[in-house]
Every structure is written in structure tokens, then in C-alpha cells.
């Protein structure tokens, strides 16, 4: 987009592998362009979604092989899902994932889940929630809640964890707010990986950090997702509600992440509400890097996510 700031040179504090992946991304041409204009047209929206899926297919395949994980499609409570499971695992616990993609595209339903299922042995159900602009808020939260209710009918909440990256991280916070409003038991743990709990205000990093892989779509995408809902509604923006009683939460971001500020703000709000919340910030990495980059920083981030859930979910 004309006038967008340019990424400064990558620091020597990041790995050579990370630099080799990020430099082509910043220069453009290595990922499908995703713009609000394209996504608002029914014809081009289908093409963009297909291109995004095809772009991730090689990584889905390589990660499934490396982590010895199988992926299958099904439906839970009428909601389309993918079951992601390490071969031979009989772990009774469950993780529920919500993929990233700006609420408009699936940009990680397998790349975000395959490593965690492989590292922990915990099966992951990734929710293929209804997306904007066809289905604005609260459709995605309704789908997430339906899958969570089904999980509660089959196991103790102490053995369930929920998590997501980017839009999926936003949805994770919204689901926690909805769970509390509905009076349901909280999951054992939650992962908010590069997300926001405030859709009313543009944060410092959103305003000034340059984006990659298409135009800076945040405010416009949020308009399509939020539709007519007041931006300060606590079910849409949990930061404006009572956060007490939420489960132990791991928040993750990086210093070149447009949602760095929002992730930090959510972490501070959780701590002030008495929630057991930890924050991990990675040096020099782009937004949600663990979902689409192979480098030592990704290995560390995925291991941290896996260790967090393995520690908090009860068998």
C-alpha cells in the first residue's frame, strides 16, 4: 500500500535461518496477496482462500511427516473441524484450536496444530469456524462455543485447553469471555498467540509497524468481522469486561509483530485481574512467525507452547 513504512534491516540477533525466510517475505512475491478489496468480492474471495490453502500445503505436509501426525476432517456439534493426532497416541486430554487469517482466511489450521499434537501427544481439534464477511461476529464464537460444549460433555474441563494465533488468538479471548458469561467451567489453560482483546482502539504497534504479505488490512477487516457490534462490547473486546477467573494463559508475540502492543496490553490486564498469565516476546520476528516459518525461533516457540499445555492439562 502506498505510504506504508518499510521494514528496516533485520537485526543480527536473529538466526540466519529466520533472516533467510523473512527477507523474501518483506520484498514481496513469496506469499499470496491478501487485501480487503479481494476478500469482499465473492469471486475473488474464493480465489484468495484457495491460494492461501495452496501456499501452506507444502508446510502442512512436511510438518505432518516430521511430527508423525495425521489430519482428518469431521464435524462436531454441526461445526466443521479437523482432527489432528499423533499416530499411536491415546492421550485422553484435548486441545481446541482456532486458526489465524484475519477472520477471513484459513492461514494455519494445520501449521499451528500439527507441531503441538506431535510434541505433546494431545489430540487437537481445530475449529473451521464461519468467517467474515459472510458471517460476522458472533458466528465464529458461536461455533467455538459449540465445540467447547461438546468437549465438556465428554471430559473434565481440567483436561481441555484452548488456543489460537492472530485472529484465532482474538477468538480465544472472546470464547473465554463467552464461557464466563454462560457460566460454564473454564478450560484448564489458554494460549493467546499474537492477538488482541481490544477491537475498539488501534494500538501503537498496529499504527506504526509495517505489515507483510499484502496490505495492512486490520481496521477494515475488523469492520467486516465486527459488523454492527459495539467495539467496546466485552464479548467482542474482553479487555472492557471482567477478566477475573480466566484460566492460566500463555501469551506470545514478537518485536516486529503488529499485534505486539495488543498482546502486551492483554497480558497486563490479565495480571491485574489476578489471572496466572505469562508473556513471551521473541526478538526480531514477524507476526505469528511460528505458523509459517521454519527456523530455530519457531522451534523454540512451538516447544514453549507445547510445554505450557502439557503442564496445565490434567490426564
PDB file of N, CA and C in Angstrom, residues 165-245:
ATOM      1  N   UNK A 165      -3.873 -18.449  17.100  1.00  0.00           N
ATOM      2  CA  UNK A 165      -2.891 -17.473  16.643  1.00  0.00           C
ATOM      3  C   UNK A 165      -3.585 -16.390  15.838  1.00  0.00           C
ATOM      4  N   UNK A 166      -3.196 -15.137  16.054  1.00  0.00           N
ATOM      5  CA  UNK A 166      -3.707 -13.988  15.309  1.00  0.00           C
ATOM      6  C   UNK A 166      -5.220 -13.881  15.492  1.00  0.00           C
ATOM      7  N   UNK A 167      -6.007 -13.983  14.422  1.00  0.00           N
ATOM      8  CA  UNK A 167      -7.465 -13.945  14.587  1.00  0.00           C
ATOM      9  C   UNK A 167      -7.917 -15.033  15.543  1.00  0.00           C
ATOM     10  N   UNK A 168      -7.245 -16.188  15.488  1.00  0.00           N
ATOM     11  CA  UNK A 168      -7.584 -17.273  16.410  1.00  0.00           C
ATOM     12  C   UNK A 168      -7.286 -16.932  17.854  1.00  0.00           C
ATOM     13  N   UNK A 169      -6.280 -16.088  18.075  1.00  0.00           N
ATOM     14  CA  UNK A 169      -5.982 -15.629  19.432  1.00  0.00           C
ATOM     15  C   UNK A 169      -7.060 -14.672  19.917  1.00  0.00           C
ATOM     16  N   UNK A 170      -7.520 -13.801  19.024  1.00  0.00           N
ATOM     17  CA  UNK A 170      -8.640 -12.921  19.355  1.00  0.00           C
ATOM     18  C   UNK A 170      -9.863 -13.755  19.715  1.00  0.00           C
ATOM     19  N   UNK A 171     -10.128 -14.775  18.911  1.00  0.00           N
ATOM     20  CA  UNK A 171     -11.280 -15.648  19.146  1.00  0.00           C
ATOM     21  C   UNK A 171     -11.135 -16.411  20.463  1.00  0.00           C
ATOM     22  N   UNK A 172      -9.917 -16.772  20.829  1.00  0.00           N
ATOM     23  CA  UNK A 172      -9.691 -17.447  22.108  1.00  0.00           C
ATOM     24  C   UNK A 172     -10.145 -16.570  23.266  1.00  0.00           C
ATOM     25  N   UNK A 173      -9.747 -15.283  23.235  1.00  0.00           N
ATOM     26  CA  UNK A 173     -10.183 -14.364  24.279  1.00  0.00           C
ATOM     27  C   UNK A 173     -11.681 -14.169  24.291  1.00  0.00           C
ATOM     28  N   UNK A 174     -12.266 -14.075  23.114  1.00  0.00           N
ATOM     29  CA  UNK A 174     -13.721 -13.905  23.026  1.00  0.00           C
ATOM     30  C   UNK A 174     -14.455 -15.130  23.544  1.00  0.00           C
ATOM     31  N   UNK A 175     -13.908 -16.309  23.267  1.00  0.00           N
ATOM     32  CA  UNK A 175     -14.550 -17.519  23.770  1.00  0.00           C
ATOM     33  C   UNK A 175     -14.469 -17.573  25.291  1.00  0.00           C
ATOM     34  N   UNK A 176     -13.351 -17.186  25.859  1.00  0.00           N
ATOM     35  CA  UNK A 176     -13.235 -17.167  27.323  1.00  0.00           C
ATOM     36  C   UNK A 176     -14.271 -16.228  27.934  1.00  0.00           C
ATOM     37  N   UNK A 177     -14.465 -15.062  27.315  1.00  0.00           N
ATOM     38  CA  UNK A 177     -15.472 -14.122  27.810  1.00  0.00           C
ATOM     39  C   UNK A 177     -16.867 -14.728  27.701  1.00  0.00           C
ATOM     40  N   UNK A 178     -17.117 -15.445  26.623  1.00  0.00           N
ATOM     41  CA  UNK A 178     -18.427 -16.078  26.426  1.00  0.00           C
ATOM     42  C   UNK A 178     -18.631 -17.222  27.409  1.00  0.00           C
ATOM     43  N   UNK A 179     -17.594 -18.024  27.634  1.00  0.00           N
ATOM     44  CA  UNK A 179     -17.677 -19.114  28.608  1.00  0.00           C
ATOM     45  C   UNK A 179     -18.054 -18.562  29.980  1.00  0.00           C
ATOM     46  N   UNK A 180     -17.408 -17.449  30.345  1.00  0.00           N
ATOM     47  CA  UNK A 180     -17.711 -16.835  31.644  1.00  0.00           C
ATOM     48  C   UNK A 180     -19.142 -16.315  31.668  1.00  0.00           C
ATOM     49  N   UNK A 181     -19.588 -15.675  30.600  1.00  0.00           N
ATOM     50  CA  UNK A 181     -20.944 -15.136  30.542  1.00  0.00           C
ATOM     51  C   UNK A 181     -21.993 -16.238  30.602  1.00  0.00           C
ATOM     52  N   UNK A 182     -21.666 -17.390  30.030  1.00  0.00           N
ATOM     53  CA  UNK A 182     -22.597 -18.524  30.018  1.00  0.00           C
ATOM     54  C   UNK A 182     -22.553 -19.325  31.321  1.00  0.00           C
ATOM     55  N   UNK A 183     -21.590 -19.022  32.184  1.00  0.00           N
ATOM     56  CA  UNK A 183     -21.472 -19.742  33.446  1.00  0.00           C
ATOM     57  C   UNK A 183     -20.931 -21.142  33.302  1.00  0.00           C
ATOM     58  N   UNK A 184     -20.179 -21.395  32.246  1.00  0.00           N
ATOM     59  CA  UNK A 184     -19.596 -22.717  32.022  1.00  0.00           C
ATOM     60  C   UNK A 184     -18.245 -22.839  32.714  1.00  0.00           C
ATOM     61  N   UNK A 185     -17.783 -24.060  32.961  1.00  0.00           N
ATOM     62  CA  UNK A 185     -16.447 -24.240  33.541  1.00  0.00           C
ATOM     63  C   UNK A 185     -15.377 -23.759  32.572  1.00  0.00           C
ATOM     64  N   UNK A 186     -14.355 -23.152  33.122  1.00  0.00           N
ATOM     65  CA  UNK A 186     -13.241 -22.689  32.301  1.00  0.00           C
ATOM     66  C   UNK A 186     -12.351 -23.862  31.892  1.00  0.00           C
ATOM     67  N   UNK A 187     -11.696 -23.744  30.731  1.00  0.00           N
ATOM     68  CA  UNK A 187     -10.713 -24.766  30.373  1.00  0.00           C
ATOM     69  C   UNK A 187      -9.516 -24.691  31.309  1.00  0.00           C
ATOM     70  N   UNK A 188      -8.666 -25.696  31.242  1.00  0.00           N
ATOM     71  CA  UNK A 188      -7.501 -25.735  32.131  1.00  0.00           C
ATOM     72  C   UNK A 188      -6.467 -24.679  31.789  1.00  0.00           C
ATOM     73  N   UNK A 189      -6.394 -24.287  30.517  1.00  0.00           N
ATOM     74  CA  UNK A 189      -5.387 -23.334  30.076  1.00  0.00           C
ATOM     75  C   UNK A 189      -5.795 -22.730  28.747  1.00  0.00           C
ATOM     76  N   UNK A 190      -5.214 -21.561  28.453  1.00  0.00           N
ATOM     77  CA  UNK A 190      -5.496 -20.889  27.186  1.00  0.00           C
ATOM     78  C   UNK A 190      -4.207 -20.326  26.609  1.00  0.00           C
ATOM     79  N   UNK A 191      -4.111 -20.363  25.288  1.00  0.00           N
ATOM     80  CA  UNK A 191      -2.972 -19.779  24.592  1.00  0.00           C
ATOM     81  C   UNK A 191      -3.437 -18.662  23.678  1.00  0.00           C
ATOM     82  N   UNK A 192      -2.927 -17.458  23.923  1.00  0.00           N
ATOM     83  CA  UNK A 192      -3.259 -16.284  23.106  1.00  0.00           C
ATOM     84  C   UNK A 192      -1.980 -15.883  22.391  1.00  0.00           C
ATOM     85  N   UNK A 193      -1.834 -16.347  21.172  1.00  0.00           N
ATOM     86  CA  UNK A 193      -0.575 -16.202  20.453  1.00  0.00           C
ATOM     87  C   UNK A 193      -0.699 -15.129  19.377  1.00  0.00           C
ATOM     88  N   UNK A 194      -0.201 -13.953  19.711  1.00  0.00           N
ATOM     89  CA  UNK A 194      -0.236 -12.787  18.831  1.00  0.00           C
ATOM     90  C   UNK A 194      -1.668 -12.376  18.548  1.00  0.00           C
ATOM     91  N   UNK A 195      -2.330 -11.838  19.586  1.00  0.00           N
ATOM     92  CA  UNK A 195      -3.734 -11.484  19.446  1.00  0.00           C
ATOM     93  C   UNK A 195      -4.068 -10.151  20.078  1.00  0.00           C
ATOM     94  N   UNK A 196      -5.340  -9.905  20.228  1.00  0.00           N
ATOM     95  CA  UNK A 196      -5.839  -8.660  20.797  1.00  0.00           C
ATOM     96  C   UNK A 196      -7.116  -8.938  21.567  1.00  0.00           C
ATOM     97  N   UNK A 197      -7.315  -8.184  22.639  1.00  0.00           N
ATOM     98  CA  UNK A 197      -8.562  -8.252  23.389  1.00  0.00           C
ATOM     99  C   UNK A 197      -9.290  -6.918  23.339  1.00  0.00           C
ATOM    100  N   UNK A 198      -8.835  -6.035  22.453  1.00  0.00           N
ATOM    101  CA  UNK A 198      -9.436  -4.715  22.314  1.00  0.00           C
ATOM    102  C   UNK A 198      -9.568  -4.376  20.826  1.00  0.00           C
ATOM    103  N   UNK A 199     -10.771  -4.524  20.296  1.00  0.00           N
ATOM    104  CA  UNK A 199     -11.013  -4.218  18.893  1.00  0.00           C
ATOM    105  C   UNK A 199     -11.536  -2.801  18.702  1.00  0.00           C
ATOM    106  N   UNK A 200     -11.538  -2.018  19.784  1.00  0.00           N
ATOM    107  CA  UNK A 200     -12.024  -0.643  19.697  1.00  0.00           C
ATOM    108  C   UNK A 200     -10.902   0.350  19.403  1.00  0.00           C
ATOM    109  N   UNK A 201      -9.711   0.074  19.913  1.00  0.00           N
ATOM    110  CA  UNK A 201      -8.605   1.021  19.771  1.00  0.00           C
ATOM    111  C   UNK A 201      -7.478   0.428  18.935  1.00  0.00           C
ATOM    112  N   UNK A 202      -6.855   1.250  18.116  1.00  0.00           N
ATOM    113  CA  UNK A 202      -5.676   0.855  17.358  1.00  0.00           C
ATOM    114  C   UNK A 202      -4.457   1.063  18.252  1.00  0.00           C
ATOM    115  N   UNK A 203      -3.684   0.015  18.451  1.00  0.00           N
ATOM    116  CA  UNK A 203      -2.542   0.106  19.358  1.00  0.00           C
ATOM    117  C   UNK A 203      -1.342   0.760  18.686  1.00  0.00           C
ATOM    118  N   UNK A 204      -0.333   1.031  19.489  1.00  0.00           N
ATOM    119  CA  UNK A 204       0.881   1.671  18.993  1.00  0.00           C
ATOM    120  C   UNK A 204       1.518   0.869  17.866  1.00  0.00           C
ATOM    121  N   UNK A 205       1.680  -0.438  18.071  1.00  0.00           N
ATOM    122  CA  UNK A 205       2.344  -1.261  17.057  1.00  0.00           C
ATOM    123  C   UNK A 205       1.496  -1.432  15.809  1.00  0.00           C
ATOM    124  N   UNK A 206       0.189  -1.482  15.964  1.00  0.00           N
ATOM    125  CA  UNK A 206      -0.679  -1.572  14.790  1.00  0.00           C
ATOM    126  C   UNK A 206      -0.556  -0.321  13.930  1.00  0.00           C
ATOM    127  N   UNK A 207      -0.348   0.808  14.587  1.00  0.00           N
ATOM    128  CA  UNK A 207      -0.280   2.074  13.863  1.00  0.00           C
ATOM    129  C   UNK A 207       1.060   2.273  13.161  1.00  0.00           C
ATOM    130  N   UNK A 208       2.148   1.718  13.729  1.00  0.00           N
ATOM    131  CA  UNK A 208       3.468   2.075  13.220  1.00  0.00           C
ATOM    132  C   UNK A 208       4.304   0.931  12.678  1.00  0.00           C
ATOM    133  N   UNK A 209       3.987  -0.320  13.011  1.00  0.00           N
ATOM    134  CA  UNK A 209       4.787  -1.415  12.482  1.00  0.00           C
ATOM    135  C   UNK A 209       4.319  -1.775  11.080  1.00  0.00           C
ATOM    136  N   UNK A 210       5.238  -1.890  10.124  1.00  0.00           N
ATOM    137  CA  UNK A 210       4.847  -2.282   8.773  1.00  0.00           C
ATOM    138  C   UNK A 210       4.420  -3.731   8.718  1.00  0.00           C
ATOM    139  N   UNK A 211       3.486  -4.016   7.832  1.00  0.00           N
ATOM    140  CA  UNK A 211       2.999  -5.376   7.674  1.00  0.00           C
ATOM    141  C   UNK A 211       3.601  -6.010   6.427  1.00  0.00           C
ATOM    142  N   UNK A 212       3.403  -7.320   6.305  1.00  0.00           N
ATOM    143  CA  UNK A 212       3.909  -8.047   5.145  1.00  0.00           C
ATOM    144  C   UNK A 212       2.793  -8.879   4.539  1.00  0.00           C
ATOM    145  N   UNK A 213       3.067  -9.520   3.420  1.00  0.00           N
ATOM    146  CA  UNK A 213       2.122 -10.445   2.790  1.00  0.00           C
ATOM    147  C   UNK A 213       0.776  -9.782   2.525  1.00  0.00           C
ATOM    148  N   UNK A 214       0.818  -8.643   1.821  1.00  0.00           N
ATOM    149  CA  UNK A 214      -0.409  -7.947   1.479  1.00  0.00           C
ATOM    150  C   UNK A 214      -0.500  -6.608   2.187  1.00  0.00           C
ATOM    151  N   UNK A 215      -1.616  -5.931   2.036  1.00  0.00           N
ATOM    152  CA  UNK A 215      -1.772  -4.613   2.623  1.00  0.00           C
ATOM    153  C   UNK A 215      -2.087  -4.707   4.100  1.00  0.00           C
ATOM    154  N   UNK A 216      -1.977  -3.560   4.767  1.00  0.00           N
ATOM    155  CA  UNK A 216      -2.329  -3.506   6.178  1.00  0.00           C
ATOM    156  C   UNK A 216      -3.851  -3.487   6.268  1.00  0.00           C
ATOM    157  N   UNK A 217      -4.455  -4.638   6.587  1.00  0.00           N
ATOM    158  CA  UNK A 217      -5.907  -4.800   6.462  1.00  0.00           C
ATOM    159  C   UNK A 217      -6.665  -4.666   7.776  1.00  0.00           C
ATOM    160  N   UNK A 218      -5.973  -4.517   8.882  1.00  0.00           N
ATOM    161  CA  UNK A 218      -6.586  -4.603  10.198  1.00  0.00           C
ATOM    162  C   UNK A 218      -7.909  -3.901  10.403  1.00  0.00           C
ATOM    163  N   UNK A 219      -7.945  -2.543  10.370  1.00  0.00           N
ATOM    164  CA  UNK A 219      -9.198  -1.844  10.670  1.00  0.00           C
ATOM    165  C   UNK A 219     -10.340  -2.233   9.746  1.00  0.00           C
ATOM    166  N   UNK A 220     -10.067  -2.394   8.455  1.00  0.00           N
ATOM    167  CA  UNK A 220     -11.135  -2.740   7.512  1.00  0.00           C
ATOM    168  C   UNK A 220     -11.629  -4.161   7.729  1.00  0.00           C
ATOM    169  N   UNK A 221     -10.716  -5.086   7.970  1.00  0.00           N
ATOM    170  CA  UNK A 221     -11.120  -6.460   8.248  1.00  0.00           C
ATOM    171  C   UNK A 221     -11.971  -6.502   9.508  1.00  0.00           C
ATOM    172  N   UNK A 222     -11.569  -5.747  10.531  1.00  0.00           N
ATOM    173  CA  UNK A 222     -12.339  -5.717  11.768  1.00  0.00           C
ATOM    174  C   UNK A 222     -13.732  -5.164  11.535  1.00  0.00           C
ATOM    175  N   UNK A 223     -13.865  -4.218  10.621  1.00  0.00           N
ATOM    176  CA  UNK A 223     -15.191  -3.672  10.325  1.00  0.00           C
ATOM    177  C   UNK A 223     -16.100  -4.762   9.785  1.00  0.00           C
ATOM    178  N   UNK A 224     -15.555  -5.621   8.918  1.00  0.00           N
ATOM    179  CA  UNK A 224     -16.359  -6.710   8.366  1.00  0.00           C
ATOM    180  C   UNK A 224     -16.667  -7.759   9.426  1.00  0.00           C
ATOM    181  N   UNK A 225     -15.729  -8.013  10.321  1.00  0.00           N
ATOM    182  CA  UNK A 225     -15.942  -9.017  11.362  1.00  0.00           C
ATOM    183  C   UNK A 225     -16.887  -8.494  12.442  1.00  0.00           C
ATOM    184  N   UNK A 226     -16.665  -7.267  12.882  1.00  0.00           N
ATOM    185  CA  UNK A 226     -17.471  -6.714  13.987  1.00  0.00           C
ATOM    186  C   UNK A 226     -18.887  -6.363  13.542  1.00  0.00           C
ATOM    187  N   UNK A 227     -19.035  -5.983  12.275  1.00  0.00           N
ATOM    188  CA  UNK A 227     -20.338  -5.603  11.722  1.00  0.00           C
ATOM    189  C   UNK A 227     -21.000  -4.554  12.612  1.00  0.00           C
ATOM    190  N   UNK A 228     -22.188  -4.838  13.116  1.00  0.00           N
ATOM    191  CA  UNK A 228     -22.898  -3.829  13.896  1.00  0.00           C
ATOM    192  C   UNK A 228     -22.651  -3.888  15.389  1.00  0.00           C
ATOM    193  N   UNK A 229     -21.734  -4.746  15.841  1.00  0.00           N
ATOM    194  CA  UNK A 229     -21.483  -4.875  17.280  1.00  0.00           C
ATOM    195  C   UNK A 229     -20.642  -3.716  17.784  1.00  0.00           C
ATOM    196  N   UNK A 230     -21.034  -3.153  18.914  1.00  0.00           N
ATOM    197  CA  UNK A 230     -20.259  -2.077  19.526  1.00  0.00           C
ATOM    198  C   UNK A 230     -18.860  -2.589  19.856  1.00  0.00           C
ATOM    199  N   UNK A 231     -17.849  -1.838  19.451  1.00  0.00           N
ATOM    200  CA  UNK A 231     -16.466  -2.318  19.594  1.00  0.00           C
ATOM    201  C   UNK A 231     -16.043  -2.521  21.054  1.00  0.00           C
ATOM    202  N   UNK A 232     -16.680  -1.829  21.979  1.00  0.00           N
ATOM    203  CA  UNK A 232     -16.327  -1.984  23.394  1.00  0.00           C
ATOM    204  C   UNK A 232     -17.184  -3.030  24.110  1.00  0.00           C
ATOM    205  N   UNK A 233     -18.016  -3.741  23.387  1.00  0.00           N
ATOM    206  CA  UNK A 233     -18.784  -4.841  23.979  1.00  0.00           C
ATOM    207  C   UNK A 233     -17.787  -5.865  24.533  1.00  0.00           C
ATOM    208  N   UNK A 234     -17.872  -6.194  25.825  1.00  0.00           N
ATOM    209  CA  UNK A 234     -16.898  -7.111  26.423  1.00  0.00           C
ATOM    210  C   UNK A 234     -16.855  -8.499  25.787  1.00  0.00           C
ATOM    211  N   UNK A 235     -17.924  -8.893  25.109  1.00  0.00           N
ATOM    212  CA  UNK A 235     -17.894 -10.185  24.435  1.00  0.00           C
ATOM    213  C   UNK A 235     -17.125 -10.121  23.120  1.00  0.00           C
ATOM    214  N   UNK A 236     -16.982  -8.911  22.581  1.00  0.00           N
ATOM    215  CA  UNK A 236     -16.179  -8.706  21.387  1.00  0.00           C
ATOM    216  C   UNK A 236     -14.759  -8.289  21.759  1.00  0.00           C
ATOM    217  N   UNK A 237     -14.650  -7.399  22.734  1.00  0.00           N
ATOM    218  CA  UNK A 237     -13.365  -6.899  23.219  1.00  0.00           C
ATOM    219  C   UNK A 237     -13.265  -7.176  24.715  1.00  0.00           C
ATOM    220  N   UNK A 238     -12.787  -8.341  25.097  1.00  0.00           N
ATOM    221  CA  UNK A 238     -12.780  -8.750  26.515  1.00  0.00           C
ATOM    222  C   UNK A 238     -12.050  -7.793  27.452  1.00  0.00           C
ATOM    223  N   UNK A 239     -11.170  -6.958  26.916  1.00  0.00           N
ATOM    224  CA  UNK A 239     -10.438  -6.016  27.755  1.00  0.00           C
ATOM    225  C   UNK A 239     -11.380  -5.068  28.492  1.00  0.00           C
ATOM    226  N   UNK A 240     -12.601  -4.887  27.962  1.00  0.00           N
ATOM    227  CA  UNK A 240     -13.565  -3.976  28.576  1.00  0.00           C
ATOM    228  C   UNK A 240     -14.472  -4.682  29.585  1.00  0.00           C
ATOM    229  N   UNK A 241     -14.210  -5.954  29.831  1.00  0.00           N
ATOM    230  CA  UNK A 241     -15.016  -6.697  30.782  1.00  0.00           C
ATOM    231  C   UNK A 241     -14.215  -7.145  31.991  1.00  0.00           C
ATOM    232  N   UNK A 242     -14.812  -7.990  32.789  1.00  0.00           N
ATOM    233  CA  UNK A 242     -14.182  -8.536  33.987  1.00  0.00           C
ATOM    234  C   UNK A 242     -13.391  -9.783  33.592  1.00  0.00           C
ATOM    235  N   UNK A 243     -12.085  -9.712  33.724  1.00  0.00           N
ATOM    236  CA  UNK A 243     -11.216 -10.812  33.308  1.00  0.00           C
ATOM    237  C   UNK A 243     -10.888 -11.778  34.439  1.00  0.00           C
ATOM    238  N   UNK A 244     -11.387 -11.510  35.617  1.00  0.00           N
ATOM    239  CA  UNK A 244     -11.075 -12.390  36.741  1.00  0.00           C
ATOM    240  C   UNK A 244     -11.666 -13.775  36.505  1.00  0.00           C
ATOM    241  N   UNK A 245     -10.969 -14.776  36.988  1.00  0.00           N
ATOM    242  CA  UNK A 245     -11.455 -16.139  36.860  1.00  0.00           C
ATOM    243  C   UNK A 245     -11.065 -16.843  35.586  1.00  0.00           C
TER     244      UNK A 245
END
